[in-house]
mmCIF file of C-alpha atoms in Angstrom:
data_model
loop_
_atom_site.group_PDB
_atom_site.id
_atom_site.type_symbol
_atom_site.label_atom_id
_atom_site.label_comp_id
_atom_site.label_asym_id
_atom_site.label_seq_id
_atom_site.Cartn_x
_atom_site.Cartn_y
_atom_site.Cartn_z
ATOM 1 C CA MET A 25 -18.341 2.454 41.092
ATOM 2 C CA GLU A 26 -19.679 -1.049 40.820
ATOM 3 C CA ASN A 27 -17.338 -3.903 41.344
ATOM 4 C CA SER A 28 -14.830 -4.026 38.559
ATOM 5 C CA THR A 29 -15.365 -6.767 36.051
ATOM 6 C CA ALA A 30 -12.959 -8.805 34.022
ATOM 7 C CA PRO A 31 -11.499 -6.876 31.096
ATOM 8 C CA THR A 32 -13.834 -6.881 28.153
ATOM 9 C CA ALA A 33 -12.283 -7.750 24.854
ATOM 10 C CA ALA A 34 -13.055 -5.566 21.863
ATOM 11 C CA THR A 35 -15.387 -7.293 19.440
ATOM 12 C CA PRO A 36 -13.371 -8.932 16.676
ATOM 13 C CA ARG A 37 -14.310 -8.233 13.088
ATOM 14 C CA ILE A 38 -13.794 -11.458 11.178
ATOM 15 C CA GLY A 39 -14.765 -11.430 7.523
ATOM 16 C CA GLY A 40 -17.563 -9.233 6.260
ATOM 17 C CA LEU A 41 -16.993 -5.872 4.630
ATOM 18 C CA GLN A 42 -13.596 -5.028 3.127
ATOM 19 C CA THR A 43 -11.345 -2.702 5.073
ATOM 20 C CA PRO A 44 -11.423 0.535 3.063
ATOM 21 C CA SER A 45 -8.259 1.754 1.386
ATOM 22 C CA GLN A 46 -6.628 5.049 2.354
ATOM 23 C CA THR A 47 -3.853 6.953 0.652
ATOM 24 C CA VAL A 48 -0.225 5.953 1.143
ATOM 25 C CA GLY A 49 0.349 9.677 1.743
ATOM 26 C CA PRO A 50 3.538 11.658 1.252
ATOM 27 C CA TYR A 51 5.566 10.059 4.064
ATOM 28 C CA PHE A 52 5.759 6.377 3.164
ATOM 29 C CA ALA A 53 9.462 6.389 2.336
ATOM 30 C CA TYR A 54 10.981 5.582 5.729
ATOM 31 C CA GLY A 55 8.408 2.846 6.275
ATOM 32 C CA LEU A 56 8.192 1.159 2.887
ATOM 33 C CA ALA A 57 11.490 1.969 1.154
ATOM 34 C CA PRO A 58 13.824 2.990 3.983
ATOM 35 C CA GLU A 59 17.166 2.049 2.454
ATOM 36 C CA GLN A 60 16.367 3.702 -0.874
ATOM 37 C CA TYR A 61 15.675 6.950 0.986
ATOM 38 C CA HIS A 62 18.604 6.510 3.398
ATOM 39 C CA TYR A 63 16.676 5.906 6.595
ATOM 40 C CA ASN A 64 18.162 3.715 9.261
ATOM 41 C CA PHE A 65 15.862 0.718 8.829
ATOM 42 C CA ARG A 66 16.433 -2.372 6.738
ATOM 43 C CA SER A 67 14.389 -2.656 3.536
ATOM 44 C CA LEU A 68 12.449 -5.804 2.766
ATOM 45 C CA THR A 69 12.646 -5.273 -0.949
ATOM 46 C CA ASN A 70 14.052 -2.863 -3.501
ATOM 47 C CA ASN A 71 14.108 -2.130 -7.211
ATOM 48 C CA GLU A 72 16.191 -5.162 -8.162
ATOM 49 C CA LEU A 73 13.877 -8.097 -8.844
ATOM 50 C CA VAL A 74 17.129 -9.756 -9.869
ATOM 51 C CA ASP A 75 20.696 -8.819 -9.102
ATOM 52 C CA PRO A 76 21.979 -7.193 -12.293
ATOM 53 C CA LEU A 77 25.560 -8.072 -11.432
ATOM 54 C CA GLN A 78 24.694 -11.753 -11.308
ATOM 55 C CA THR A 79 22.124 -11.889 -14.083
ATOM 56 C CA VAL A 80 23.352 -11.224 -17.603
ATOM 57 C CA GLU A 81 19.817 -11.279 -19.003
ATOM 58 C CA ALA A 82 18.525 -8.614 -16.573
ATOM 59 C CA ILE A 83 16.581 -5.816 -18.212
ATOM 60 C CA THR A 84 16.129 -2.237 -17.036
ATOM 61 C CA ILE A 85 12.736 -0.548 -16.896
ATOM 62 C CA VAL A 86 12.671 3.213 -16.415
ATOM 63 C CA GLY A 87 9.747 5.598 -16.208
ATOM 64 C CA LYS A 88 8.153 8.662 -14.738
ATOM 65 C CA VAL A 89 4.695 9.212 -13.326
ATOM 66 C CA PHE A 90 2.877 12.351 -14.544
ATOM 67 C CA ASP A 91 -0.101 14.173 -13.074
ATOM 68 C CA GLY A 92 -2.960 15.764 -14.997
ATOM 69 C CA GLN A 93 -0.917 18.858 -15.785
ATOM 70 C CA GLY A 94 2.030 16.871 -17.092
ATOM 71 C CA ASN A 95 4.137 17.472 -13.990
ATOM 72 C CA VAL A 96 6.341 14.619 -12.881
ATOM 73 C CA ILE A 97 5.166 13.108 -9.583
ATOM 74 C CA PRO A 98 8.055 12.866 -7.108
ATOM 75 C CA ASP A 99 6.244 10.947 -4.352
ATOM 76 C CA ALA A 100 4.773 7.917 -6.077
ATOM 77 C CA MET A 101 5.601 4.335 -5.158
ATOM 78 C CA VAL A 102 5.713 1.622 -7.802
ATOM 79 C CA GLU A 103 5.586 -2.122 -7.150
ATOM 80 C CA LEU A 104 6.281 -4.778 -9.769
ATOM 81 C CA TRP A 105 5.138 -8.380 -9.616
ATOM 82 C CA ASP A 106 6.548 -11.011 -11.970
ATOM 83 C CA ALA A 107 4.213 -13.947 -11.352
ATOM 84 C CA ASN A 108 6.059 -16.471 -13.477
ATOM 85 C CA ASN A 109 9.355 -15.956 -11.748
ATOM 86 C CA GLN A 110 7.764 -15.050 -8.385
ATOM 87 C CA LEU A 111 9.807 -11.861 -8.209
ATOM 88 C CA PHE A 112 8.770 -8.638 -6.530
ATOM 89 C CA GLY A 113 10.220 -5.138 -6.355
ATOM 90 C CA ARG A 114 9.336 -1.711 -5.014
ATOM 91 C CA PHE A 115 10.722 1.751 -5.699
ATOM 92 C CA GLY A 116 9.733 5.327 -4.884
ATOM 93 C CA THR A 117 10.087 8.152 -7.383
ATOM 94 C CA GLY A 118 11.673 10.505 -4.854
ATOM 95 C CA THR A 119 15.375 9.683 -5.008
ATOM 96 C CA ASP A 120 16.372 9.775 -8.681
ATOM 97 C CA VAL A 121 17.406 13.252 -9.865
ATOM 98 C CA GLU A 122 14.800 13.077 -12.632
ATOM 99 C CA LYS A 123 12.210 11.521 -10.276
ATOM 100 C CA ARG A 124 12.155 8.301 -12.286
ATOM 101 C CA PHE A 125 11.474 4.799 -11.116
ATOM 102 C CA ILE A 126 14.117 2.351 -12.211
ATOM 103 C CA PHE A 127 13.850 -1.436 -11.972
ATOM 104 C CA LYS A 128 16.097 -4.361 -12.798
ATOM 105 C CA ALA A 129 13.968 -7.339 -13.779
ATOM 106 C CA LEU A 130 13.837 -10.377 -15.970
ATOM 107 C CA LYS A 131 12.107 -10.056 -19.292
ATOM 108 C CA PRO A 132 9.004 -12.166 -18.720
ATOM 109 C CA VAL A 133 8.220 -14.955 -21.140
ATOM 110 C CA SER A 134 5.005 -15.781 -22.907
ATOM 111 C CA VAL A 135 2.656 -18.154 -21.097
ATOM 112 C CA ASN A 136 -0.049 -19.967 -23.092
ATOM 113 C CA GLY A 137 0.549 -17.685 -26.043
ATOM 114 C CA ASP A 138 -0.190 -14.505 -24.075
ATOM 115 C CA ALA A 139 2.057 -11.502 -24.570
ATOM 116 C CA PRO A 140 4.609 -11.313 -21.734
ATOM 117 C CA TYR A 141 4.028 -8.661 -19.087
ATOM 118 C CA LEU A 142 4.777 -7.554 -15.560
ATOM 119 C CA SER A 143 2.055 -6.495 -13.109
ATOM 120 C CA LEU A 144 2.439 -2.992 -11.707
ATOM 121 C CA ILE A 145 0.790 -1.532 -8.609
ATOM 122 C CA LEU A 146 0.915 2.229 -8.124
ATOM 123 C CA PHE A 147 0.510 4.231 -4.923
ATOM 124 C CA MET A 148 0.765 7.938 -4.208
ATOM 125 C CA ARG A 149 -0.515 10.865 -2.216
ATOM 126 C CA GLY A 150 -3.726 11.874 -3.983
ATOM 127 C CA GLN A 151 -4.703 8.273 -4.636
ATOM 128 C CA LEU A 152 -7.176 7.009 -2.059
ATOM 129 C CA ILE A 153 -6.918 3.544 -3.547
ATOM 130 C CA HIS A 154 -4.019 2.040 -5.468
ATOM 131 C CA SER A 155 -4.006 1.484 -9.223
ATOM 132 C CA TYR A 156 -3.173 -1.673 -11.157
ATOM 133 C CA THR A 157 -1.664 -1.714 -14.609
ATOM 134 C CA ARG A 158 0.645 -3.937 -16.665
ATOM 135 C CA ILE A 159 3.893 -3.431 -18.523
ATOM 136 C CA TYR A 160 4.016 -5.056 -21.960
ATOM 137 C CA PHE A 161 7.063 -4.833 -24.222
ATOM 138 C CA SER A 162 7.514 -3.126 -27.587
ATOM 139 C CA ASP A 163 9.723 -5.892 -28.963
ATOM 140 C CA GLU A 164 6.907 -8.448 -28.712
ATOM 141 C CA THR A 165 4.939 -7.112 -31.655
ATOM 142 C CA ALA A 166 3.441 -10.383 -32.808
ATOM 143 C CA LEU A 167 2.358 -11.567 -29.357
ATOM 144 C CA ASN A 168 1.042 -8.118 -28.442
ATOM 145 C CA ALA A 169 -1.093 -8.031 -31.584
ATOM 146 C CA ASN A 170 -2.973 -11.169 -30.576
ATOM 147 C CA ASP A 171 -3.074 -10.791 -26.812
ATOM 148 C CA GLU A 172 -6.507 -11.200 -25.257
ATOM 149 C CA VAL A 173 -5.952 -8.532 -22.593
ATOM 150 C CA LEU A 174 -4.477 -5.961 -24.963
ATOM 151 C CA LEU A 175 -7.274 -6.573 -27.462
ATOM 152 C CA ALA A 176 -9.812 -5.861 -24.708
ATOM 153 C CA VAL A 177 -8.310 -2.378 -24.344
ATOM 154 C CA PRO A 178 -9.521 0.309 -26.777
ATOM 155 C CA ALA A 179 -7.035 0.354 -29.665
ATOM 156 C CA GLU A 180 -6.126 3.999 -29.209
ATOM 157 C CA ARG A 181 -5.147 3.393 -25.571
ATOM 158 C CA ARG A 182 -3.141 0.178 -26.008
ATOM 159 C CA HIS A 183 0.153 2.007 -26.456
ATOM 160 C CA THR A 184 -0.026 3.236 -22.845
ATOM 161 C CA LEU A 185 0.623 -0.344 -21.692
ATOM 162 C CA ILE A 186 3.673 -0.980 -23.856
ATOM 163 C CA ALA A 187 7.165 -0.192 -22.631
ATOM 164 C CA GLN A 188 9.295 1.142 -25.474
ATOM 165 C CA LYS A 189 12.693 -0.417 -25.975
ATOM 166 C CA THR A 190 15.307 2.292 -26.331
ATOM 167 C CA GLY A 191 18.884 1.196 -26.531
ATOM 168 C CA ASN A 192 19.502 -1.097 -23.609
ATOM 169 C CA TYR A 193 16.419 -0.305 -21.548
ATOM 170 C CA TYR A 194 12.634 -0.049 -21.660
ATOM 171 C CA THR A 195 10.773 3.182 -20.998
ATOM 172 C CA PHE A 196 7.362 2.962 -19.335
ATOM 173 C CA ASN A 197 5.845 6.311 -18.425
ATOM 174 C CA ILE A 198 2.599 6.472 -16.488
ATOM 175 C CA ASN A 199 0.093 9.269 -17.087
ATOM 176 C CA MET A 200 -2.602 9.602 -14.466
ATOM 177 C CA GLN A 201 -4.809 11.747 -16.704
ATOM 178 C CA GLY A 202 -4.920 13.377 -20.136
ATOM 179 C CA ASP A 203 -4.970 12.162 -23.721
ATOM 180 C CA ASN A 204 -2.416 9.485 -22.969
ATOM 181 C CA GLU A 205 -3.909 8.419 -19.645
ATOM 182 C CA THR A 206 -2.497 5.016 -18.800
ATOM 183 C CA VAL A 207 -4.927 2.129 -18.847
ATOM 184 C CA PHE A 208 -5.621 0.956 -15.309
ATOM 185 C CA PHE A 209 -7.264 -2.356 -14.659
ATOM 186 C CA GLU A 210 -9.986 -3.490 -12.367
ATOM 187 C CA ILE A 211 -8.738 -6.786 -11.010
ATOM 188 C CA MET B 26 -18.699 -27.295 -10.981
ATOM 189 C CA SER B 27 -17.539 -23.833 -10.133
ATOM 190 C CA ASN B 28 -14.654 -21.469 -10.549
ATOM 191 C CA ILE B 29 -13.129 -19.293 -7.825
ATOM 192 C CA ILE B 30 -13.284 -15.614 -8.695
ATOM 193 C CA TYR B 31 -11.605 -13.022 -6.519
ATOM 194 C CA ASN B 32 -13.912 -10.187 -5.554
ATOM 195 C CA ASN B 33 -13.304 -6.713 -6.874
ATOM 196 C CA PHE B 34 -13.091 -3.671 -4.661
ATOM 197 C CA ASP B 35 -16.441 -3.141 -2.938
ATOM 198 C CA MET B 36 -17.180 0.445 -3.902
ATOM 199 C CA GLU B 37 -19.911 0.627 -1.262
ATOM 200 C CA VAL B 38 -17.136 0.847 1.328
ATOM 201 C CA GLN B 39 -14.055 1.836 -0.713
ATOM 202 C CA PRO B 40 -13.264 5.492 -1.424
ATOM 203 C CA PRO B 41 -13.730 6.790 -4.958
ATOM 204 C CA ARG B 42 -10.665 7.679 -6.997
ATOM 205 C CA LEU B 43 -11.656 11.320 -7.279
ATOM 206 C CA ALA B 44 -12.645 13.060 -4.035
ATOM 207 C CA PRO B 45 -12.280 16.818 -4.693
ATOM 208 C CA ASP B 46 -12.309 17.786 -0.993
ATOM 209 C CA TYR B 47 -8.995 15.894 -0.833
ATOM 210 C CA THR B 48 -7.422 18.249 -3.326
ATOM 211 C CA SER B 49 -4.464 16.060 -4.302
ATOM 212 C CA THR B 50 -6.873 13.648 -6.011
ATOM 213 C CA ILE B 51 -7.870 16.272 -8.584
ATOM 214 C CA LEU B 52 -4.759 15.906 -10.753
ATOM 215 C CA ARG B 53 -3.854 12.371 -9.726
ATOM 216 C CA ALA B 54 -7.042 10.322 -9.952
ATOM 217 C CA PRO B 55 -7.475 8.345 -13.180
ATOM 218 C CA THR B 56 -10.395 9.777 -15.141
ATOM 219 C CA LYS B 57 -11.135 7.012 -17.632
ATOM 220 C CA PRO B 58 -13.057 3.857 -16.747
ATOM 221 C CA LEU B 59 -10.969 0.980 -15.468
ATOM 222 C CA VAL B 60 -10.623 -1.940 -17.859
ATOM 223 C CA LEU B 61 -11.956 -5.154 -16.356
ATOM 224 C CA LEU B 62 -9.170 -7.696 -16.393
ATOM 225 C CA LYS B 63 -9.747 -11.403 -16.738
ATOM 226 C CA GLN B 64 -7.882 -12.826 -13.751
ATOM 227 C CA SER B 65 -4.862 -14.969 -14.474
ATOM 228 C CA LEU B 66 -1.922 -16.424 -12.571
ATOM 229 C CA SER B 67 -0.597 -12.929 -11.907
ATOM 230 C CA GLU B 68 -3.690 -11.974 -9.959
ATOM 231 C CA ARG B 69 -3.868 -15.288 -8.083
ATOM 232 C CA THR B 70 -0.339 -14.972 -6.736
ATOM 233 C CA GLY B 71 1.703 -12.382 -4.898
ATOM 234 C CA PRO B 72 4.979 -11.888 -3.094
ATOM 235 C CA VAL B 73 5.761 -14.014 -0.056
ATOM 236 C CA PHE B 74 8.169 -12.623 2.502
ATOM 237 C CA GLY B 75 8.705 -15.713 4.598
ATOM 238 C CA ASP B 76 12.419 -15.752 3.904
ATOM 239 C CA PHE B 77 13.030 -12.247 5.140
ATOM 240 C CA ASN B 78 14.518 -12.280 8.599
ATOM 241 C CA LEU B 79 12.575 -9.720 10.564
ATOM 242 C CA GLY B 80 14.580 -7.854 13.159
ATOM 243 C CA GLU B 81 14.013 -8.704 16.817
ATOM 244 C CA PHE B 82 12.206 -5.403 17.436
ATOM 245 C CA ASP B 83 10.678 -4.821 14.012
ATOM 246 C CA HIS B 84 7.231 -5.214 15.621
ATOM 247 C CA ASP B 85 8.058 -2.946 18.580
ATOM 248 C CA LEU B 86 8.370 0.711 17.603
ATOM 249 C CA THR B 87 9.045 1.638 21.224
ATOM 250 C CA LYS B 88 12.332 -0.264 20.961
ATOM 251 C CA ASN B 89 13.410 -0.457 17.324
ATOM 252 C CA ALA B 90 14.974 3.003 17.103
ATOM 253 C CA ARG B 91 16.242 3.626 20.619
ATOM 254 C CA VAL B 92 19.415 5.655 20.767
ATOM 255 C CA ASN B 93 19.741 6.931 24.323
ATOM 256 C CA GLY B 94 16.383 6.351 25.983
ATOM 257 C CA GLU B 95 12.740 5.518 25.533
ATOM 258 C CA PRO B 96 10.563 7.305 22.999
ATOM 259 C CA LEU B 97 8.217 9.915 24.431
ATOM 260 C CA GLY B 98 4.453 9.547 24.392
ATOM 261 C CA GLU B 99 1.713 7.126 25.294
ATOM 262 C CA ARG B 100 2.679 3.494 24.732
ATOM 263 C CA ILE B 101 -0.001 1.437 22.978
ATOM 264 C CA VAL B 102 -0.472 -2.144 21.846
ATOM 265 C CA VAL B 103 -2.299 -2.622 18.543
ATOM 266 C CA HIS B 104 -3.486 -6.100 17.722
ATOM 267 C CA GLY B 105 -6.039 -7.882 15.585
ATOM 268 C CA LYS B 106 -6.614 -10.418 12.873
ATOM 269 C CA VAL B 107 -6.285 -10.377 9.135
ATOM 270 C CA THR B 108 -9.075 -12.260 7.372
ATOM 271 C CA ASN B 109 -10.737 -12.023 3.989
ATOM 272 C CA GLU B 110 -14.363 -11.220 3.269
ATOM 273 C CA ASN B 111 -15.153 -14.906 3.576
ATOM 274 C CA GLY B 112 -13.804 -14.894 7.131
ATOM 275 C CA GLN B 113 -10.776 -17.034 6.326
ATOM 276 C CA PRO B 114 -7.659 -16.030 8.295
ATOM 277 C CA ILE B 115 -4.669 -14.835 6.269
ATOM 278 C CA PRO B 116 -1.641 -16.473 7.905
ATOM 279 C CA ASN B 117 2.031 -15.584 7.454
ATOM 280 C CA THR B 118 1.398 -12.358 5.603
ATOM 281 C CA LEU B 119 3.469 -9.224 5.925
ATOM 282 C CA ILE B 120 2.115 -6.128 7.671
ATOM 283 C CA GLU B 121 4.138 -2.916 7.492
ATOM 284 C CA LEU B 122 3.279 0.261 9.370
ATOM 285 C CA TRP B 123 4.499 3.830 9.650
ATOM 286 C CA GLN B 124 3.300 6.827 11.603
ATOM 287 C CA ALA B 125 4.056 10.230 13.113
ATOM 288 C CA ASN B 126 5.575 10.467 16.576
ATOM 289 C CA SER B 127 3.604 11.527 19.647
ATOM 290 C CA CYS B 128 4.030 15.188 18.667
ATOM 291 C CA GLY B 129 2.615 14.690 15.192
ATOM 292 C CA ARG B 130 5.966 14.812 13.408
ATOM 293 C CA TYR B 131 7.104 12.317 10.781
ATOM 294 C CA VAL B 132 10.746 11.414 10.451
ATOM 295 C CA HIS B 133 10.350 11.863 6.681
ATOM 296 C CA LYS B 134 12.636 14.599 5.373
ATOM 297 C CA VAL B 135 9.847 16.458 3.577
ATOM 298 C CA ASP B 136 7.767 16.820 6.755
ATOM 299 C CA GLN B 137 8.457 20.391 7.850
ATOM 300 C CA HIS B 138 5.837 20.578 10.611
ATOM 301 C CA ASP B 139 7.379 22.582 13.441
ATOM 302 C CA ALA B 140 7.030 19.896 16.092
ATOM 303 C CA PRO B 141 9.908 18.047 17.721
ATOM 304 C CA LEU B 142 11.460 14.908 16.357
ATOM 305 C CA ASP B 143 12.077 12.159 18.883
ATOM 306 C CA PRO B 144 15.631 10.825 18.714
ATOM 307 C CA ASN B 145 14.420 7.475 20.033
ATOM 308 C CA PHE B 146 11.515 6.965 17.666
ATOM 309 C CA LEU B 147 11.621 6.221 13.950
ATOM 310 C CA GLY B 148 7.939 5.383 13.556
ATOM 311 C CA THR B 149 8.080 2.340 11.334
ATOM 312 C CA GLY B 150 7.816 -1.386 11.890
ATOM 313 C CA ARG B 151 6.540 -4.644 10.482
ATOM 314 C CA CYS B 152 5.515 -8.158 11.399
ATOM 315 C CA MET B 153 4.084 -11.310 9.922
ATOM 316 C CA THR B 154 0.656 -12.608 10.912
ATOM 317 C CA ASP B 155 0.782 -15.924 12.738
ATOM 318 C CA SER B 156 -0.808 -19.170 11.578
ATOM 319 C CA GLU B 157 -4.242 -17.832 12.603
ATOM 320 C CA GLY B 158 -3.852 -14.458 10.905
ATOM 321 C CA TYR B 159 -3.167 -12.680 14.206
ATOM 322 C CA TYR B 160 -0.743 -9.764 14.630
ATOM 323 C CA LYS B 161 0.436 -7.463 17.410
ATOM 324 C CA PHE B 162 2.529 -4.289 17.455
ATOM 325 C CA TYR B 163 3.829 -2.091 20.225
ATOM 326 C CA THR B 164 4.135 1.587 19.427
ATOM 327 C CA ILE B 165 3.540 5.154 20.629
ATOM 328 C CA LYS B 166 0.182 6.797 20.016
ATOM 329 C CA PRO B 167 0.726 9.153 17.064
ATOM 330 C CA GLY B 168 -0.108 12.832 17.342
ATOM 331 C CA ALA B 169 -2.281 14.915 15.034
ATOM 332 C CA TYR B 170 -0.519 17.145 12.546
ATOM 333 C CA PRO B 171 -1.405 20.024 10.230
ATOM 334 C CA TRP B 172 -1.391 19.720 6.462
ATOM 335 C CA GLY B 173 -1.974 22.070 3.592
ATOM 336 C CA ASN B 174 -5.197 20.703 2.109
ATOM 337 C CA HIS B 175 -7.314 23.634 3.314
ATOM 338 C CA PHE B 176 -7.201 26.328 5.983
ATOM 339 C CA ASN B 177 -6.495 24.894 9.436
ATOM 340 C CA ALA B 178 -6.496 21.316 8.190
ATOM 341 C CA TRP B 179 -5.299 18.703 10.704
ATOM 342 C CA ARG B 180 -5.038 14.986 10.144
ATOM 343 C CA PRO B 181 -6.621 12.878 12.891
ATOM 344 C CA ASN B 182 -4.303 10.556 14.790
ATOM 345 C CA HIS B 183 -3.603 7.606 12.544
ATOM 346 C CA ILE B 184 -1.263 4.744 11.776
ATOM 347 C CA HIS B 185 -0.525 3.810 8.155
ATOM 348 C CA PHE B 186 -0.664 0.103 7.326
ATOM 349 C CA SER B 187 0.387 -1.879 4.267
ATOM 350 C CA LEU B 188 -0.708 -5.498 3.743
ATOM 351 C CA PHE B 189 -0.085 -8.030 1.014
ATOM 352 C CA GLY B 190 -2.506 -10.862 1.772
ATOM 353 C CA ALA B 191 -2.773 -13.965 -0.356
ATOM 354 C CA ASN B 192 -2.308 -12.411 -3.811
ATOM 355 C CA ILE B 193 -2.024 -9.022 -5.486
ATOM 356 C CA THR B 194 -5.797 -8.501 -5.501
ATOM 357 C CA ASN B 195 -5.532 -8.518 -1.679
ATOM 358 C CA ARG B 196 -3.050 -5.624 -1.614
ATOM 359 C CA LEU B 197 -4.189 -3.020 0.894
ATOM 360 C CA VAL B 198 -2.724 0.270 2.055
ATOM 361 C CA THR B 199 -4.871 1.980 4.642
ATOM 362 C CA GLN B 200 -4.905 4.068 7.814
ATOM 363 C CA MET B 201 -6.138 3.086 11.256
ATOM 364 C CA TYR B 202 -7.830 5.795 13.329
ATOM 365 C CA PHE B 203 -8.653 6.055 17.034
ATOM 366 C CA PRO B 204 -12.106 6.043 18.628
ATOM 367 C CA GLY B 205 -13.611 9.396 19.526
ATOM 368 C CA ASP B 206 -11.163 11.533 17.553
ATOM 369 C CA PRO B 207 -12.846 14.929 17.006
ATOM 370 C CA LEU B 208 -10.797 15.549 13.850
ATOM 371 C CA LEU B 209 -12.381 12.659 11.952
ATOM 372 C CA GLN B 210 -15.462 14.702 11.102
ATOM 373 C CA TYR B 211 -13.284 17.260 9.302
ATOM 374 C CA ASP B 212 -10.807 14.971 7.532
ATOM 375 C CA PRO B 213 -11.391 14.670 3.770
ATOM 376 C CA ILE B 214 -9.264 11.522 3.506
ATOM 377 C CA PHE B 215 -11.368 9.698 6.095
ATOM 378 C CA LEU B 216 -14.609 11.245 4.794
ATOM 379 C CA ALA B 217 -13.824 10.094 1.248
ATOM 380 C CA VAL B 218 -14.824 6.630 2.461
ATOM 381 C CA PRO B 219 -18.575 6.096 2.053
ATOM 382 C CA PRO B 220 -20.445 6.259 5.390
ATOM 383 C CA LYS B 221 -20.965 2.482 5.327
ATOM 384 C CA GLY B 222 -17.197 1.928 5.436
ATOM 385 C CA ARG B 223 -16.000 4.578 7.883
ATOM 386 C CA ASP B 224 -16.383 2.638 11.117
ATOM 387 C CA LEU B 225 -14.200 -0.084 9.622
ATOM 388 C CA LEU B 226 -11.223 2.283 9.835
ATOM 389 C CA ILE B 227 -11.622 3.110 13.533
ATOM 390 C CA SER B 228 -9.874 0.893 16.041
ATOM 391 C CA SER B 229 -11.560 -0.188 19.284
ATOM 392 C CA PHE B 230 -10.153 0.387 22.730
ATOM 393 C CA ASP B 231 -9.408 -3.059 24.136
ATOM 394 C CA LEU B 232 -8.967 -3.412 27.877
ATOM 395 C CA SER B 233 -8.315 -7.132 27.496
ATOM 396 C CA ILE B 234 -5.028 -6.472 25.684
ATOM 397 C CA THR B 235 -4.117 -3.419 27.751
ATOM 398 C CA GLU B 236 -0.980 -4.240 29.723
ATOM 399 C CA PRO B 237 -1.108 -3.150 33.373
ATOM 400 C CA ASP B 238 1.327 -0.362 34.197
ATOM 401 C CA PHE B 239 2.587 -0.402 30.630
ATOM 402 C CA ALA B 240 0.419 0.251 27.572
ATOM 403 C CA LEU B 241 -3.171 0.825 26.424
ATOM 404 C CA GLY B 242 -4.606 -1.731 24.009
ATOM 405 C CA TYR B 243 -6.409 -1.190 20.727
ATOM 406 C CA ARG B 244 -7.913 -3.740 18.386
ATOM 407 C CA PHE B 245 -7.915 -3.279 14.624
ATOM 408 C CA ASP B 246 -8.939 -6.105 12.311
ATOM 409 C CA PHE B 247 -8.236 -6.115 8.593
ATOM 410 C CA VAL B 248 -10.615 -7.659 6.083
ATOM 411 C CA LEU B 249 -9.037 -8.220 2.677
ATOM 412 C CA ARG B 250 -10.849 -8.952 -0.545
ATOM 413 C CA GLY B 251 -12.317 -12.424 -0.649
ATOM 414 C CA HIS B 252 -13.680 -14.628 -3.372
ATOM 415 C CA HIS B 253 -16.821 -16.242 -4.618
ATOM 416 C CA ALA B 254 -17.633 -19.180 -6.808
ATOM 417 C CA THR B 255 -19.213 -18.923 -10.215
ATOM 418 C CA PRO B 256 -20.401 -21.819 -12.321
ATOM 419 C CA PHE B 257 -18.129 -22.887 -15.167
ATOM 420 C CA GLU B 258 -19.352 -21.492 -18.453
#
């Protein structure tokens, strides 16, 4: 051997090409939602964007994620972002008996005349790259009818973005494929 | 005058939504074209986790789940920087990670691979990047494990990472691989990435961060989506 040299540092990669996405896989629960799945690690975030016990105006959003054969997906992870209130939540579909996601949130308000919405990011095994969509609300008929984003969506697909108010909660199902495939956005 | 526009996913390096060799994509990949969204406040902002008090050993997976001893396996240090395509560091952003143990077994209850669990290893951690976008984790090198995608399918050694970056367009969930892994050439999840992007997922051995008598060092840098300027219309 030659004389040993000083340790060589790996070449840093600063800027340039994007790091490619890879699937979240089936085993994210103990890392990304440990308390929800009863692992012994503290969660950073959960499905309560607001504390429903402290917030009388809190709304509930419930939904399922369906695959191309209409089967409910029990290992998806849903994140919600409420930009106006700077609130974030995350929930996996693996713990509810019906494999639903359930969130407590604030009903967003209209900004600049746009229909109110929440941003949704979806991850799952079988997705190599996450999907973005939005939740609009069925009781905002007038604002929805004139919303620039909704109007940019083909009319027959708009309903996939609108959570239906049923009793005291909103239902927002996500279909990955099929006639009612949810609109996903390129952002 | 110009307007800052956040870049979209670069599909020359990003995997497609449908990659049939990774069979789970067949019924789960959206089939209709994505709708191009005019970016608004929602896309220019994202969650900030500065208030969350990270645990003392959240960044050290060799310590954060000890019960009665040290976890088994090869200790490693993984470090690097988070920047965007423009080369700007992303400071104070959350990185979460999770992985199999040294035997290729996940703690997750649905992992039924017949390999031992390690009572002293959970396999998850997190940290914030510093003011220069730098991060460092201590962990155990994960093992390979079998999965049901096709006959004799084995995932290469990998660590899952989740990053938030500066706004929700920066969101990234990915997997870091190790140099020289012979399983990479057979892995449909890795191979779903176009050839131009594959090397970006493989960490580099880094003797400069290797700690004598303690742990081997690997470098893995993240590059999140950046932005460009367009003239005002």
